[in-house]
Amino acid sequence: MAQSTNGQVRVGSLAELKEQGCKVMTGQHGPIAVFHHNDKVYAVDNRCPHLGFPLHRGTVQDGILSCHSHHARFDLASGCTLNLFADDVPVYPVEVRNGEVYLTPYREKIDEVDHWLGRLQEGMEQNISLVMAKAVIALLGENVDYREIVKRGILYGTRNRAAGWGPGLTILTAMANVCEHLPAEEQFLAIFRGLLHAARDTAGQPPRRDLQPLGKADLDAATLARWFRRSVEVRDSEGAERCLLTALSMELPPAEIVDMLLAAATDHFYLDGGHTVDFINKSLEALDLVGWEAAPQVLPTIVGQICRAGRAEESQAWRQPIDLVPVLHEAFEALPALMAQGRGKSWQPGGSFTETLLGDSPLEIVAALNTALREGATPAQLAQEVAYAAAMRICRFGTQNEFGDWIGVLHTFTYANALHQALQRGSSPELLRGIYHGAIRVYLDRFLNIPPARLPDRRGASASPASGPAVLEELLKEMDTRQQVDGAARLVGQYLSSGEPTGDLIRTLAQALLREDADFHTFQMLEAGIRQYAALKDTPRADHVFTAVARYLAAHAPTDRARQQTARIALRLHRGDALYEEEAA
Ligand code: FES
């Protein structure tokens, strides 16, 4: 390539270019297509920013370059795209001197972070998965912290869905939590998946409109909490939202806001199959990422869900053949006294505690919880015990059950995990009711363990000579085949008994999830499992949590893995790989 002193290269004569229409040159960043059109010359990156199709094979008409692959169109002069699913194509300076065409084969550095943050926003607004994937890869490549990207997604999602907090924001927050356990190069998929779901939830939805707080004269925290709960009771979301906004504008401590939300969410039983408490907890975790100052934007998005939620006491299962509602109400009346008796004591669960929770007597379950409180159990401890019992339901879930029943045991586990996390922020006696709700839900799931699936045989597993990495590889292969529930559990047991680092197992389980077109519940399962494993770490019970995760993931794999394909394409485009044979040649 002949290069002049000012860095330009000669393309050829104007007459030649006019005759050819287009000529491909080698640039510093890849091939460049130089066009002659309407007596002017133009130069653009020859790789279509959508999927890399060679643009010299496109058509130019009336100043617009059309890619022949998916028909994205670009203003030939500026490179700006008319179709947002593509990106703008980079342009290069080109000039004609004395009948010769000269190209500057490199481009000025642009503010990449600014550009890709803009593209991320557009990708979410237009719900275009490839644009989001490319933006996340580029931003991480520019060393933008993943939390900053998640923050953008959370603020976008809370602003643009009138229906409020939903599964998408829950997935995004959960995947941000999972990122803590992933090396930097593996965080992309988790964040991409979260943003994708958050954007999908807002697609076609009206945005949220802010309500205003009440005037603050003579209002105190107790009054606001009471009004909030009364508003929720009658499903008045406007009233409840204004009470919450008022409490936030008074800058009450976060623990009081948590108490207010969770007290209302436990005034009735097991709201919305456990989702309500889960969403509240996730909105609080989202605030850990974006900062409490965003609470007036984030927390009102969960009020509608709290007000609309189905109340389990209205369902047959909680009423027949035993009416569980009066049993629990009687226990709730005693909670302040039980907590007072337990103050200053410390409690450890005995060996039979879990078996009682997994047993078939609701009265014994309630009595065991009461006794534990009297003996000094903390709310967080009890919630963790319920979460462990719920994980055991998944470990022992019989695969001959209806496939849809997986979701029943999943709901109980993720609800109990959410409560466990939330109770580390606030723990008034009212919130304890949520633990009893969870424990009764574990009881109601008991038929899904008949007959119980066998737990993996650890002794047999440890006798295997396979190395840890080989086991993890086999685990991924196992999940390439449908319904390898017990095989996946066996391999997890085998890995755990090898004494290899659990961090690698977490990464493998995350890979197993993130390569699938997983549904909302599967994302929840992995994240809750990692949380509960961390809480139980270094106890023999911790392994059971990963057994539960592996069984659930295996039951829901494989899927079409279409999103993984999008992610791969975005990665290859980012690396500058040739996606088309011709260009590679
Ligand atoms: S529009 Fe150009 S590759 Fe898809």
Coordinates of C-alpha atoms and ligand atoms in Angstrom, one line a residue:
M1 CA 0.0 0.0 0.0
A2 CA 1.7 3.2 -1.1
Q3 CA 1.5 5.8 1.7
S4 CA 2.0 9.5 1.4
T5 CA 3.7 11.7 4.1
N6 CA 0.4 12.8 5.6
G7 CA -0.7 9.2 6.2
Q8 CA -3.0 9.0 3.2
V9 CA -2.9 6.1 0.8
R10 CA -3.6 6.3 -3.0
V11 CA -6.7 4.4 -3.9
G12 CA -6.4 4.9 -7.7
S13 CA -7.6 7.4 -10.3
L14 CA -11.0 8.9 -10.0
A15 CA -11.8 7.6 -13.4
E16 CA -11.0 4.0 -12.4
L17 CA -13.1 4.3 -9.2
K18 CA -16.0 5.8 -11.1
E19 CA -15.9 2.8 -13.5
Q20 CA -15.6 0.2 -10.7
G21 CA -18.1 1.9 -8.3
C22 CA -16.3 0.6 -5.3
K23 CA -12.8 -0.5 -4.3
V24 CA -11.8 -2.3 -1.1
M25 CA -8.6 -1.0 0.6
T26 CA -6.7 -2.3 3.7
G27 CA -7.1 0.0 6.7
Q28 CA -5.6 0.1 10.1
H29 CA -8.8 -1.3 11.7
G30 CA -9.7 -3.7 8.8
P31 CA -11.0 -3.4 5.2
I32 CA -12.3 -0.2 4.0
A33 CA -14.8 0.2 1.1
V34 CA -14.2 3.3 -1.0
F35 CA -17.3 4.3 -3.1
H36 CA -17.8 6.6 -6.1
H37 CA -21.3 7.9 -6.1
N38 CA -22.9 11.0 -7.7
D39 CA -19.5 12.4 -8.6
K40 CA -18.3 12.2 -5.0
V41 CA -16.1 9.7 -3.1
Y42 CA -16.8 8.2 0.2
A43 CA -15.1 5.6 2.4
V44 CA -16.7 3.4 5.1
D45 CA -15.6 0.4 7.1
N46 CA -16.3 -2.6 4.9
R47 CA -17.8 -4.7 7.7
C48 CA -21.5 -4.0 8.2
P49 CA -21.8 -3.1 11.9
H50 CA -24.8 -5.4 12.2
L51 CA -23.2 -8.8 11.5
G52 CA -20.1 -8.0 9.5
F53 CA -21.4 -8.6 6.0
P54 CA -19.0 -6.9 3.4
L55 CA -20.6 -3.6 2.5
H56 CA -18.8 -3.4 -0.9
R57 CA -21.4 -6.0 -1.9
G58 CA -24.2 -3.6 -1.0
T59 CA -26.1 -1.1 -3.1
V60 CA -25.8 2.6 -3.2
Q61 CA -28.8 4.7 -4.2
D62 CA -29.5 8.4 -3.6
G63 CA -26.7 8.7 -1.0
I64 CA -27.8 5.6 1.0
L65 CA -25.8 2.4 1.2
S66 CA -27.8 -0.7 1.8
C67 CA -26.3 -3.9 3.2
H68 CA -27.5 -6.9 1.3
S69 CA -27.6 -9.2 4.3
H70 CA -30.4 -7.8 6.4
H71 CA -30.9 -4.6 4.5
A72 CA -29.6 -2.1 7.1
R73 CA -29.2 1.3 5.5
F74 CA -26.5 3.9 6.1
D75 CA -26.0 7.5 5.1
L76 CA -22.9 7.0 2.9
A77 CA -21.4 10.4 3.9
S78 CA -21.8 10.2 7.7
G79 CA -22.0 6.5 8.2
C80 CA -25.1 7.0 10.4
T81 CA -27.6 4.1 10.2
L82 CA -31.2 4.5 9.4
N83 CA -32.0 1.2 11.1
L84 CA -31.2 1.0 14.8
F85 CA -30.6 -2.8 14.8
A86 CA -27.4 -2.0 13.0
D87 CA -24.9 0.5 14.4
D88 CA -23.4 3.5 12.6
V89 CA -20.6 2.4 10.3
P90 CA -17.3 4.2 10.7
V91 CA -16.3 6.5 7.9
Y92 CA -12.9 7.5 6.8
P93 CA -11.5 10.8 5.2
V94 CA -11.1 10.6 1.5
E95 CA -10.1 13.3 -1.0
V96 CA -9.5 13.8 -4.7
R97 CA -6.3 15.6 -5.8
N98 CA -5.4 16.0 -9.5
G99 CA -7.7 13.2 -10.5
E100 CA -6.4 10.8 -7.9
V101 CA -8.2 9.5 -4.9
Y102 CA -6.5 9.4 -1.5
L103 CA -7.8 7.7 1.6
T104 CA -6.8 8.2 5.3
P105 CA -6.9 4.6 6.4
Y106 CA -7.4 5.2 10.1
R107 CA -9.9 7.1 12.2
E108 CA -9.8 9.5 15.0
K109 CA -10.4 8.0 18.4
I110 CA -13.9 8.6 19.6
D111 CA -15.1 8.5 23.2
E112 CA -15.9 4.8 23.2
V113 CA -17.5 4.8 26.6
D114 CA -19.9 7.6 25.7
H115 CA -20.7 6.0 22.4
W116 CA -21.4 2.6 23.8
L117 CA -23.4 3.9 26.8
G118 CA -25.6 5.6 24.2
R119 CA -25.9 2.4 22.2
L120 CA -26.8 0.5 25.4
Q121 CA -29.6 3.0 26.0
E122 CA -30.8 2.6 22.4
G123 CA -30.6 -1.1 22.6
M124 CA -32.8 -1.2 25.7
E125 CA -35.2 1.3 24.3
Q126 CA -35.6 -0.6 21.0
N127 CA -35.2 -4.0 22.7
I128 CA -32.5 -5.1 20.3
S129 CA -30.5 -7.9 21.8
L130 CA -27.4 -7.7 19.5
V131 CA -27.0 -4.0 20.2
M132 CA -27.2 -4.6 23.9
A133 CA -24.7 -7.5 23.6
K134 CA -22.2 -5.4 21.6
A135 CA -22.6 -2.5 24.0
V136 CA -21.9 -4.6 27.1
I137 CA -18.8 -6.2 25.5
A138 CA -17.4 -2.9 24.4
L139 CA -18.1 -1.2 27.8
L140 CA -16.5 -4.0 29.7
G141 CA -13.6 -3.9 27.2
E142 CA -13.2 -0.2 28.1
N143 CA -12.9 -1.3 31.8
V144 CA -16.3 0.1 32.8
D145 CA -17.3 -1.7 36.0
Y146 CA -20.1 -4.2 35.5
R147 CA -22.0 -2.5 38.3
E148 CA -22.1 0.8 36.3
I149 CA -23.7 -1.1 33.4
V150 CA -26.2 -2.8 35.7
K151 CA -27.0 0.6 37.3
R152 CA -28.0 1.9 33.9
G153 CA -30.2 -1.0 33.3
I154 CA -31.9 -0.7 36.7
L155 CA -32.6 3.0 36.3
Y156 CA -33.9 2.4 32.8
G157 CA -36.1 -0.5 33.8
T158 CA -37.6 1.3 36.8
R159 CA -38.4 4.4 34.8
N160 CA -40.0 2.7 31.8
R161 CA -42.5 0.1 33.0
A162 CA -45.7 1.5 34.4
A163 CA -46.5 -1.9 35.8
G164 CA -43.4 -1.6 38.0
W165 CA -40.8 -4.0 39.1
G166 CA -40.9 -7.3 37.3
P167 CA -39.0 -10.5 36.4
G168 CA -36.6 -8.6 34.1
L169 CA -35.2 -6.3 36.9
T170 CA -35.2 -9.3 39.2
I171 CA -33.0 -11.3 36.7
L172 CA -30.7 -8.3 36.1
T173 CA -30.1 -7.8 39.9
A174 CA -29.7 -11.5 40.4
M175 CA -27.1 -11.7 37.6
A176 CA -25.3 -8.7 39.0
N177 CA -25.0 -10.7 42.2
V178 CA -23.7 -13.7 40.3
C179 CA -21.0 -11.5 38.7
E180 CA -19.3 -11.3 42.0
H181 CA -18.4 -15.0 41.5
L182 CA -17.3 -14.8 37.9
P183 CA -14.0 -13.7 36.5
A184 CA -14.1 -10.5 34.5
E185 CA -14.2 -12.3 31.1
E186 CA -17.3 -14.3 32.1
Q187 CA -19.3 -11.4 33.4
F188 CA -20.5 -10.3 30.0
L189 CA -23.1 -13.1 29.5
A190 CA -24.6 -12.6 33.0
I191 CA -25.0 -8.8 32.4
F192 CA -26.2 -9.2 28.9
R193 CA -28.9 -11.7 30.0
G194 CA -30.1 -9.4 32.7
L195 CA -30.3 -6.4 30.5
L196 CA -32.1 -8.4 27.8
H197 CA -34.9 -9.4 30.2
A198 CA -35.1 -5.9 31.7
A199 CA -35.5 -4.4 28.2
R200 CA -38.0 -7.0 27.2
D201 CA -40.2 -6.2 30.2
T202 CA -40.4 -2.5 29.1
A203 CA -41.0 -3.2 25.4
G204 CA -44.3 -1.7 24.4
Q205 CA -45.1 -0.6 28.0
P206 CA -46.0 2.9 29.0
P207 CA -43.4 4.5 31.3
R208 CA -44.0 5.2 35.0
R209 CA -45.3 8.5 36.1
D210 CA -44.0 9.8 39.4
L211 CA -46.4 10.4 42.3
Q212 CA -45.6 13.0 45.0
P213 CA -45.1 12.5 48.7
L214 CA -47.7 13.8 51.1
G215 CA -47.1 17.0 53.0
K216 CA -45.0 16.1 56.1
A217 CA -46.6 18.2 58.8
D218 CA -47.3 16.0 61.9
L219 CA -46.4 12.8 60.2
D220 CA -44.2 10.3 62.0
A221 CA -42.7 7.0 60.9
A222 CA -45.2 4.8 62.8
T223 CA -48.2 6.7 61.3
L224 CA -46.8 6.3 57.8
A225 CA -46.1 2.6 58.2
R226 CA -49.7 2.1 59.5
W227 CA -51.2 4.1 56.6
F228 CA -49.0 2.2 54.2
R229 CA -50.2 -1.2 55.4
R230 CA -53.8 0.0 55.4
S231 CA -53.5 1.1 51.8
V232 CA -52.0 -2.2 50.8
E233 CA -54.8 -4.0 52.7
V234 CA -57.4 -2.4 50.5
R235 CA -55.2 -2.7 47.4
D236 CA -54.9 1.1 47.1
S237 CA -51.5 1.3 45.3
E238 CA -51.7 5.1 44.9
G239 CA -52.2 5.7 48.6
A240 CA -49.5 3.2 49.5
E241 CA -47.0 4.7 47.1
R242 CA -47.5 8.2 48.4
C243 CA -47.0 6.9 52.0
L244 CA -43.8 5.2 50.9
L245 CA -42.5 8.3 49.1
T246 CA -43.3 10.4 52.1
A247 CA -41.3 8.1 54.3
L248 CA -38.4 8.3 51.9
S249 CA -38.6 12.0 51.7
M250 CA -38.3 12.2 55.5
E251 CA -35.1 10.2 55.1
L252 CA -36.1 7.5 57.5
P253 CA -33.4 4.9 58.1
P254 CA -33.4 2.1 55.4
A255 CA -34.2 -0.5 58.1
E256 CA -37.5 1.3 58.9
I257 CA -38.4 1.4 55.2
V258 CA -37.6 -2.4 54.9
D259 CA -39.8 -3.1 57.9
M260 CA -42.6 -1.1 56.4
L261 CA -42.5 -2.9 53.1
L262 CA -42.1 -6.4 54.5
A263 CA -44.7 -5.9 57.2
A264 CA -47.2 -5.1 54.5
A265 CA -46.0 -8.0 52.4
T266 CA -46.5 -10.4 55.3
D267 CA -49.8 -9.1 56.5
H268 CA -51.2 -11.7 54.2
F269 CA -49.9 -15.2 53.4
Y270 CA -47.2 -16.0 50.9
L271 CA -48.1 -13.3 48.5
D272 CA -48.1 -14.2 44.8
G273 CA -46.5 -17.6 45.2
G274 CA -43.5 -15.9 47.0
H275 CA -42.7 -13.5 44.2
T276 CA -43.7 -10.4 46.2
V277 CA -41.1 -10.9 48.9
D278 CA -38.6 -11.9 46.3
F279 CA -39.2 -8.7 44.3
I280 CA -38.9 -6.5 47.4
N281 CA -35.7 -8.2 48.3
K282 CA -34.3 -7.8 44.8
S283 CA -35.3 -4.1 44.7
L284 CA -33.3 -3.6 47.9
E285 CA -30.3 -5.4 46.5
A286 CA -30.7 -3.2 43.4
L287 CA -30.3 -0.2 45.6
D288 CA -27.1 -1.7 47.0
L289 CA -25.8 -1.4 43.5
V290 CA -27.2 1.9 42.5
G291 CA -27.2 3.7 45.9
W292 CA -29.9 4.4 48.4
E293 CA -30.4 7.9 46.9
A294 CA -32.2 6.2 44.0
A295 CA -34.8 4.7 46.5
P296 CA -37.6 7.2 45.5
Q297 CA -37.3 5.9 41.9
V298 CA -36.7 2.2 42.6
L299 CA -38.9 1.3 45.6
P300 CA -42.2 2.7 44.4
T301 CA -42.0 0.2 41.5
I302 CA -42.8 -2.6 43.9
V303 CA -45.8 -1.1 45.5
G304 CA -48.2 -2.1 42.8
Q305 CA -47.0 -5.7 43.1
I306 CA -47.6 -5.8 46.9
C307 CA -51.1 -4.4 46.4
R308 CA -52.1 -6.6 43.5
A309 CA -50.6 -9.9 44.8
G310 CA -52.7 -13.0 45.3
R311 CA -53.0 -13.9 49.0
A312 CA -52.4 -17.6 49.8
E313 CA -55.0 -17.8 52.5
E314 CA -57.6 -17.3 49.7
S315 CA -56.4 -20.6 48.2
Q316 CA -57.7 -24.1 48.9
A317 CA -54.4 -25.6 49.8
W318 CA -54.0 -23.4 52.8
R319 CA -57.5 -24.1 54.0
Q320 CA -58.1 -27.8 53.3
P321 CA -57.9 -30.4 54.8
I322 CA -56.4 -28.4 57.7
D323 CA -57.2 -24.8 58.0
L324 CA -53.7 -23.4 58.4
V325 CA -54.8 -19.8 58.8
P326 CA -56.0 -19.9 62.4
V327 CA -53.1 -22.1 63.3
L328 CA -50.7 -19.4 62.1
H329 CA -52.7 -16.4 63.4
E330 CA -52.5 -18.0 66.9
A331 CA -48.7 -18.3 66.5
F332 CA -48.3 -14.8 65.3
E333 CA -50.0 -13.4 68.4
A334 CA -47.3 -15.0 70.5
L335 CA -44.3 -13.7 68.4
P336 CA -43.4 -10.6 70.5
A337 CA -43.4 -12.7 73.7
L338 CA -41.3 -15.5 72.1
M339 CA -38.8 -12.9 70.8
A340 CA -38.6 -11.4 74.3
Q341 CA -38.0 -14.8 75.9
G342 CA -35.2 -15.5 73.4
R343 CA -33.4 -12.2 73.8
G344 CA -29.8 -12.7 75.0
K345 CA -29.8 -16.5 74.3
S346 CA -28.2 -18.2 71.4
W347 CA -29.7 -21.1 69.4
Q348 CA -28.3 -23.8 67.1
P349 CA -30.6 -26.1 65.1
G350 CA -30.6 -29.6 66.4
G351 CA -30.3 -32.5 64.0
S352 CA -34.1 -33.1 63.9
F353 CA -35.0 -29.5 63.1
T354 CA -34.8 -29.9 59.4
E355 CA -36.6 -33.2 59.5
T356 CA -39.5 -31.5 61.4
L357 CA -39.7 -28.8 58.8
L358 CA -39.8 -31.5 56.1
G359 CA -42.3 -33.5 58.1
D360 CA -46.1 -33.9 57.6
S361 CA -47.3 -32.1 60.7
P362 CA -48.0 -28.4 60.4
L363 CA -48.6 -28.2 64.2
E364 CA -45.2 -29.7 64.9
I365 CA -43.6 -27.3 62.4
V366 CA -45.2 -24.3 64.1
A367 CA -44.2 -25.6 67.5
A368 CA -40.6 -26.1 66.4
L369 CA -40.4 -22.6 65.2
N370 CA -41.9 -21.2 68.4
T371 CA -39.4 -23.2 70.5
A372 CA -36.5 -22.0 68.5
L373 CA -37.5 -18.4 68.9
R374 CA -38.0 -19.0 72.7
E375 CA -34.5 -20.4 72.8
G376 CA -32.9 -17.5 71.0
A377 CA -33.1 -18.2 67.3
T378 CA -32.7 -15.1 65.3
P379 CA -35.1 -14.3 62.4
A380 CA -32.3 -14.6 59.9
Q381 CA -31.3 -18.0 61.3
L382 CA -34.8 -19.4 61.1
A383 CA -35.3 -18.0 57.5
Q384 CA -32.0 -19.8 56.6
E385 CA -33.3 -23.1 58.1
V386 CA -36.5 -22.7 56.0
A387 CA -34.4 -22.0 52.9
Y388 CA -32.4 -25.1 53.6
A389 CA -35.5 -27.3 54.0
A390 CA -36.8 -25.8 50.8
A391 CA -33.6 -26.7 49.0
M392 CA -34.0 -30.3 50.3
R393 CA -37.4 -30.4 48.7
I394 CA -35.7 -29.8 45.4
C395 CA -33.0 -32.4 46.1
R396 CA -35.7 -34.9 46.8
F397 CA -38.1 -33.8 44.1
G398 CA -39.4 -36.9 42.3
T399 CA -38.9 -36.7 38.5
Q400 CA -42.1 -38.5 38.0
N401 CA -44.0 -35.4 39.1
E402 CA -45.6 -33.1 36.6
F403 CA -42.9 -31.0 35.0
G404 CA -44.6 -27.8 36.1
D405 CA -44.3 -28.9 39.7
W406 CA -40.6 -27.9 39.6
I407 CA -41.8 -24.4 39.8
G408 CA -43.7 -25.0 43.0
V409 CA -40.5 -26.2 44.9
L410 CA -38.5 -23.5 43.2
H411 CA -40.9 -20.8 44.5
T412 CA -40.6 -21.9 48.0
F413 CA -36.8 -22.0 47.9
T414 CA -36.4 -18.6 46.3
Y415 CA -39.0 -17.1 48.6
A416 CA -37.2 -18.4 51.7
N417 CA -33.8 -17.2 50.3
A418 CA -35.3 -13.7 49.7
L419 CA -36.7 -13.6 53.2
H420 CA -33.4 -14.7 54.6
Q421 CA -31.6 -11.9 52.8
A422 CA -34.1 -9.3 53.6
L423 CA -34.2 -10.2 57.3
Q424 CA -30.6 -9.2 57.5
R425 CA -31.8 -5.6 56.9
G426 CA -34.8 -5.4 59.2
S427 CA -36.4 -7.8 61.7
S428 CA -39.4 -6.5 63.6
P429 CA -41.8 -9.2 65.0
E430 CA -44.2 -8.7 62.0
L431 CA -41.6 -9.9 59.6
L432 CA -41.2 -13.2 61.4
R433 CA -44.6 -14.1 60.0
G434 CA -42.9 -14.6 56.7
I435 CA -40.8 -17.4 58.1
Y436 CA -43.9 -19.2 59.2
H437 CA -45.5 -18.7 55.7
G438 CA -42.3 -20.2 54.2
A439 CA -42.2 -23.1 56.6
I440 CA -45.9 -24.0 55.8
R441 CA -45.2 -23.7 52.1
V442 CA -42.4 -26.3 52.6
Y443 CA -44.9 -28.5 54.3
L444 CA -47.4 -28.1 51.5
D445 CA -44.8 -29.2 49.0
R446 CA -44.3 -32.5 50.8
F447 CA -46.2 -34.6 48.2
L448 CA -43.6 -33.6 45.6
N449 CA -41.1 -35.7 47.5
I450 CA -43.1 -38.9 47.4
P451 CA -41.3 -41.0 46.6
P452 CA -38.2 -39.0 47.4
A453 CA -35.4 -38.9 44.9
R454 CA -32.1 -40.3 46.3
L455 CA -29.4 -37.9 47.3
P456 CA -26.2 -38.6 45.4
D457 CA -24.0 -41.3 47.0
R458 CA -21.0 -39.3 48.2
R459 CA -18.9 -42.4 49.0
G460 CA -19.4 -43.8 45.5
A461 CA -18.7 -40.4 44.1
S462 CA -15.4 -39.9 45.9
A463 CA -14.2 -43.3 44.7
S464 CA -14.2 -41.9 41.1
P465 CA -10.7 -41.1 39.8
A466 CA -11.9 -38.2 37.5
S467 CA -10.3 -34.9 38.2
G468 CA -12.3 -31.9 39.2
P469 CA -12.1 -30.1 35.8
A470 CA -13.0 -33.3 34.0
V471 CA -16.1 -33.7 36.2
L472 CA -17.2 -30.1 35.5
E473 CA -16.7 -30.7 31.8
E474 CA -18.9 -33.8 32.1
L475 CA -21.5 -31.8 34.0
L476 CA -21.8 -29.4 31.1
K477 CA -22.1 -32.3 28.7
E478 CA -24.7 -34.0 30.8
M479 CA -26.9 -30.9 30.5
D480 CA -26.7 -31.1 26.7
T481 CA -29.2 -33.9 27.0
R482 CA -32.7 -33.5 28.3
Q483 CA -33.6 -34.3 31.9
Q484 CA -30.3 -35.6 33.2
V485 CA -31.4 -34.6 36.7
D486 CA -29.8 -37.3 38.7
G487 CA -26.7 -37.5 36.5
A488 CA -26.1 -33.8 37.1
A489 CA -26.6 -34.2 40.9
R490 CA -24.2 -37.1 40.9
L491 CA -21.5 -35.1 39.1
V492 CA -21.9 -32.2 41.5
G493 CA -21.5 -34.6 44.4
Q494 CA -18.5 -36.1 42.8
Y495 CA -16.9 -32.7 42.3
L496 CA -17.6 -31.5 45.8
S497 CA -16.1 -34.7 47.3
S498 CA -12.9 -34.1 45.2
G499 CA -12.0 -31.2 47.4
E500 CA -11.5 -28.9 44.4
P501 CA -12.4 -25.2 44.7
T502 CA -16.2 -24.5 44.8
G503 CA -15.6 -21.3 42.9
D504 CA -15.0 -23.4 39.7
L505 CA -18.3 -25.2 40.3
I506 CA -20.1 -21.9 40.6
R507 CA -18.6 -20.8 37.4
T508 CA -19.7 -24.0 35.7
L509 CA -23.2 -23.8 37.0
A510 CA -23.3 -20.2 35.8
Q511 CA -22.1 -21.3 32.3
A512 CA -24.7 -24.0 32.3
L513 CA -27.4 -21.4 33.0
L514 CA -26.1 -18.6 30.8
R515 CA -25.8 -20.7 27.6
E516 CA -29.5 -21.6 27.8
D517 CA -32.5 -19.5 26.9
A518 CA -33.4 -19.8 30.5
D519 CA -36.6 -18.7 32.0
F520 CA -37.1 -16.4 35.0
H521 CA -37.2 -19.2 37.5
T522 CA -34.0 -20.8 36.4
F523 CA -32.1 -17.5 36.9
Q524 CA -33.6 -17.2 40.3
M525 CA -32.5 -20.8 41.2
L526 CA -28.9 -20.3 40.5
E527 CA -28.6 -17.0 42.3
A528 CA -30.5 -18.2 45.4
G529 CA -28.4 -21.3 45.4
I530 CA -25.2 -19.4 45.4
R531 CA -26.5 -17.2 48.3
Q532 CA -27.5 -20.2 50.4
Y533 CA -24.4 -22.0 49.7
A534 CA -22.4 -19.0 50.9
A535 CA -24.5 -18.9 54.1
L536 CA -24.0 -22.6 54.8
K537 CA -20.4 -22.7 53.6
D538 CA -18.1 -25.2 55.4
T539 CA -21.1 -27.3 56.6
P540 CA -22.1 -30.6 55.1
R541 CA -25.5 -29.1 54.3
A542 CA -24.0 -26.6 51.9
D543 CA -23.4 -29.4 49.3
H544 CA -27.2 -30.1 49.2
V545 CA -27.8 -26.6 48.0
F546 CA -25.7 -27.2 44.9
T547 CA -27.3 -30.6 44.4
A548 CA -30.6 -28.7 44.3
V549 CA -29.3 -26.2 41.8
A550 CA -27.8 -28.8 39.5
R551 CA -31.0 -30.8 39.6
Y552 CA -33.1 -27.8 38.7
L553 CA -30.8 -26.6 35.9
A554 CA -30.6 -30.1 34.4
A555 CA -34.4 -30.4 34.4
H556 CA -34.6 -27.2 32.4
A557 CA -31.9 -27.9 29.9
P558 CA -31.1 -27.9 27.0
T559 CA -33.0 -25.1 25.3
D560 CA -32.5 -23.6 21.8
R561 CA -29.6 -21.5 23.0
A562 CA -30.5 -18.7 20.6
R563 CA -29.3 -16.0 22.9
Q564 CA -25.9 -17.7 23.2
Q565 CA -25.6 -17.4 19.5
T566 CA -26.3 -13.7 19.6
A567 CA -23.7 -13.3 22.3
R568 CA -21.2 -15.2 20.3
I569 CA -21.8 -13.1 17.2
A570 CA -21.3 -9.9 19.3
L571 CA -18.1 -11.3 20.7
R572 CA -16.7 -12.1 17.3
L573 CA -17.7 -8.7 15.9
H574 CA -16.0 -7.1 18.8
R575 CA -12.8 -9.1 18.2
G576 CA -13.0 -8.1 14.5
D577 CA -13.4 -11.7 13.4
A578 CA -14.5 -12.1 9.8
L579 CA -18.0 -13.6 9.9
Y580 CA -18.1 -14.1 6.2
E581 CA -16.0 -16.5 4.2
E582 CA -15.4 -14.0 1.4
E583 CA -14.0 -11.4 3.8
A584 CA -11.8 -13.9 5.4
A585 CA -10.5 -14.9 2.0
Ligands
FES1 S1 -27.7 -5.7 7.8 FE1 -25.6 -6.0 7.3 S2 -25.0 -7.8 8.2 FE2 -27.1 -7.6 8.7

